[in-house]
C-alpha atoms as one frame of an Amber mdcrd trajectory, in Angstrom:
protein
   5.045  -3.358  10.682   3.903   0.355  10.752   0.252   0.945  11.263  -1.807
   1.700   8.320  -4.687   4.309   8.099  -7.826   2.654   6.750  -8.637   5.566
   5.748  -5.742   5.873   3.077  -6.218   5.621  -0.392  -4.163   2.670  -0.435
  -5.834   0.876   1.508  -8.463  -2.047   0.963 -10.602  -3.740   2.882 -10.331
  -7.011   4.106 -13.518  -7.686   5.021 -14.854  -6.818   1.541 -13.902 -10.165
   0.921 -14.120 -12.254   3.884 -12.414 -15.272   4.398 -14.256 -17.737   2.711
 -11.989 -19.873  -0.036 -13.535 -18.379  -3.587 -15.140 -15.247  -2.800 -14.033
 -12.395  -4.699 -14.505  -8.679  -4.825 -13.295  -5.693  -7.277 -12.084  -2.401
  -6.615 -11.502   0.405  -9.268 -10.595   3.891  -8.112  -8.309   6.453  -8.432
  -5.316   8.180  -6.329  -3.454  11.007  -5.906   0.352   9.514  -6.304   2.516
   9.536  -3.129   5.679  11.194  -2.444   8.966   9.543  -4.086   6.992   7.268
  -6.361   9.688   6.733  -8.914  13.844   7.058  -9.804  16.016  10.055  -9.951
  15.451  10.512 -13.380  11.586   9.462 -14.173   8.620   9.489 -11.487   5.055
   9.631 -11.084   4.551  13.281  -9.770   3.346  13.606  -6.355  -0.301  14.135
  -6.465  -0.839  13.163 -10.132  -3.929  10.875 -11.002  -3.350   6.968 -10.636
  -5.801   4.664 -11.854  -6.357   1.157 -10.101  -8.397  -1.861 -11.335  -7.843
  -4.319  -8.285  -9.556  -7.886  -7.721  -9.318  -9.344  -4.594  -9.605 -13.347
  -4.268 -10.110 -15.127  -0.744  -7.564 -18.300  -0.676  -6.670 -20.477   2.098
  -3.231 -18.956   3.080  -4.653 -14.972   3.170  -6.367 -12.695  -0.269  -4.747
 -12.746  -3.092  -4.765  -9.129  -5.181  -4.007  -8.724  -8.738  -4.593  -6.281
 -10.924  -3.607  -3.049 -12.906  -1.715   1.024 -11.914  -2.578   3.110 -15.147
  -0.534   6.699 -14.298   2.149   8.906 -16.354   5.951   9.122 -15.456   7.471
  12.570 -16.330  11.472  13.302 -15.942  14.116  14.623 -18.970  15.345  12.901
 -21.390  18.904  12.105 -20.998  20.156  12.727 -23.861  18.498  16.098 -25.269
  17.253  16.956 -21.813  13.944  17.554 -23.103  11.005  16.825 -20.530   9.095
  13.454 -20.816   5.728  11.857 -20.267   5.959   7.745 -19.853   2.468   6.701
 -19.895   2.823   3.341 -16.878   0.651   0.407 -17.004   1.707  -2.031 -14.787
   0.060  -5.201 -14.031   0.681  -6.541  -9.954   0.083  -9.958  -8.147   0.718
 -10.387  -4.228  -0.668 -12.585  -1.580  -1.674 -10.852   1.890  -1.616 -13.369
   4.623  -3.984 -13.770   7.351  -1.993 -12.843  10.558  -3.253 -16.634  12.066
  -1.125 -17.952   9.270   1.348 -15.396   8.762   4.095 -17.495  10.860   3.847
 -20.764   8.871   3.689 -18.900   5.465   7.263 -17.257   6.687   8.370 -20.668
   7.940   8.045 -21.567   4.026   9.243 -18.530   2.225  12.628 -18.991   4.523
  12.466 -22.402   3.079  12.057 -21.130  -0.673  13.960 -18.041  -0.311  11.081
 -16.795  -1.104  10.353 -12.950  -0.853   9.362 -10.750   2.081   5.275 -11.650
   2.847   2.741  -8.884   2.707   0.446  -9.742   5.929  -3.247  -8.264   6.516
  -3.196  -6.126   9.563  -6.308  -4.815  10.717  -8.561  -6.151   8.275  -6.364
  -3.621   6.076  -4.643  -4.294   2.682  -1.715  -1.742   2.220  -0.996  -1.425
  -1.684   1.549   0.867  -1.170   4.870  -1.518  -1.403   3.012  -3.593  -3.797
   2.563  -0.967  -6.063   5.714   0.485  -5.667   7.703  -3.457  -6.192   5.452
  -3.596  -9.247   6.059  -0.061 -11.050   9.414   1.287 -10.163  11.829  -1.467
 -11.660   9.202  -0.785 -15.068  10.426   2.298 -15.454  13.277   3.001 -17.873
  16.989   3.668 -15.842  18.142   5.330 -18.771  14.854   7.266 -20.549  15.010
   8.816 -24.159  12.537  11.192 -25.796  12.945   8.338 -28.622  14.843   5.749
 -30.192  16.866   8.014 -32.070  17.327  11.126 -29.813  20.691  12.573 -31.044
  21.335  14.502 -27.434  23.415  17.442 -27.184  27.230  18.309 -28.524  29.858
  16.815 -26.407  31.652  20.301 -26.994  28.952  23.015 -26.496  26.058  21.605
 -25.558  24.005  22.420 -28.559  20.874  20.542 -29.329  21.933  18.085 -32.266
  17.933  17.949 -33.056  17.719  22.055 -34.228  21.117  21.427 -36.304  21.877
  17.759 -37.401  25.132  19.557 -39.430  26.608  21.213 -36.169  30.008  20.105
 -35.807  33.473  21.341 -34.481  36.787  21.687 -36.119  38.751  18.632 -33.783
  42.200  19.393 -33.245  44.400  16.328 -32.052  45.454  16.723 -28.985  49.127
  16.015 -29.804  48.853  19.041 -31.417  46.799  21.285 -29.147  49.844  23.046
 -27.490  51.054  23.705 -31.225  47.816  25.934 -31.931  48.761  28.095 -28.837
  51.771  28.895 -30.608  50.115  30.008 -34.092  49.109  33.427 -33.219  52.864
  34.417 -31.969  53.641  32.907 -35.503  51.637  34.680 -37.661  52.140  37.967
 -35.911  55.935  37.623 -36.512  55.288  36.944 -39.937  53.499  39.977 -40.369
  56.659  42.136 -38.755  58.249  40.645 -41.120  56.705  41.494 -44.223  56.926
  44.962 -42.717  60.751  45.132 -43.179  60.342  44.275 -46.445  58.425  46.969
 -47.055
């Protein structure tokens, strides 16, 4: 498990809470969003405001933290292309385990298939993962300006918003090879009618 810097952002303190079964202590503050904190397509910028309203609650096994990530998502629509804003409010739970218990609580995830544990090192809580496992399957794989977004022309590219009539004359493609020939038609035609003359 890589070390964690008490002094991050992310970080909480243990001791704030103690180990006593019951006690309880609240955190709100706000962070500056970390690097990759999203998909390809959508993501929290780095360095863009996110709001935490965290309670930590001593239990037997370690501290269990719930609470709340309040931040926007920005990325393109995928239809139109047009840039987004997603406001994100994402509610979290995880248990931290005490690293005296750490070793039975993995003894009985294995059992459960349970999920990888979240341990307290340090006296440290790292949100980090948890806030990452909690936020990034919320946000939309496929994200739309709205409902409705009509996107761009298959053909040209044209925004379908600025001109709902745009359209192009479709040619099947049985006959494509045909149209080549047209120009070669109608200019013989015209030597024709030349003659005539």
């Amino acid at each position: 498990m890589k070390h964690l810097d008490a002094a991050s952002p992310f970080a909480l303190d243990a001791k704030d809470v103690g180990r006593r079964p019951g006690s309880m202590s609240e955190v709100r503050r706000t962070v500056a969003a970390p690097d990759d904190f999203g998909t390809d397509v959508l993501a929290v910028a780095p360095g863009s405001p996110m709001d935490l309203d965290v309670r930590l609650e001593s239990v037997h096994e370690g501290i269990l933290v719930t609470g709340t990530v309040d931040a926007t998502a920005t990325g393109a629509c995928v239809r139109c292309l047009d840039d987004i804003d997603l406001p994100v409010d994402v509610r979290f739970q995880e248990l931290f385990v005490w690293p005296d218990r750490a070793q039975h609580h993995r003894q009985v995830a294995a059992e459960l298939d349970a999920d990888e544990e979240h341990a307290i090192e340090d006296d440290v809580i790292d949100l980090d993962p948890v806030l990452r496992d909690a936020v990034l399957p919320s946000l939309p794989f496929q994200p739309v300006c709205r409902e409705d977004c009509p996107g761009l022309c298959p053909q040209c590219g044209a925004r379908l918003e600025d001109d709902p009539d745009h359209q192009h004359e479709l040619i099947d493609p049985r006959w494509a090879s045909l149209e080549a020939l047209r120009p070669l038609a109608e200019g013989a035609g015209g030597d024709d009618e030349e003659k005539r003359t």
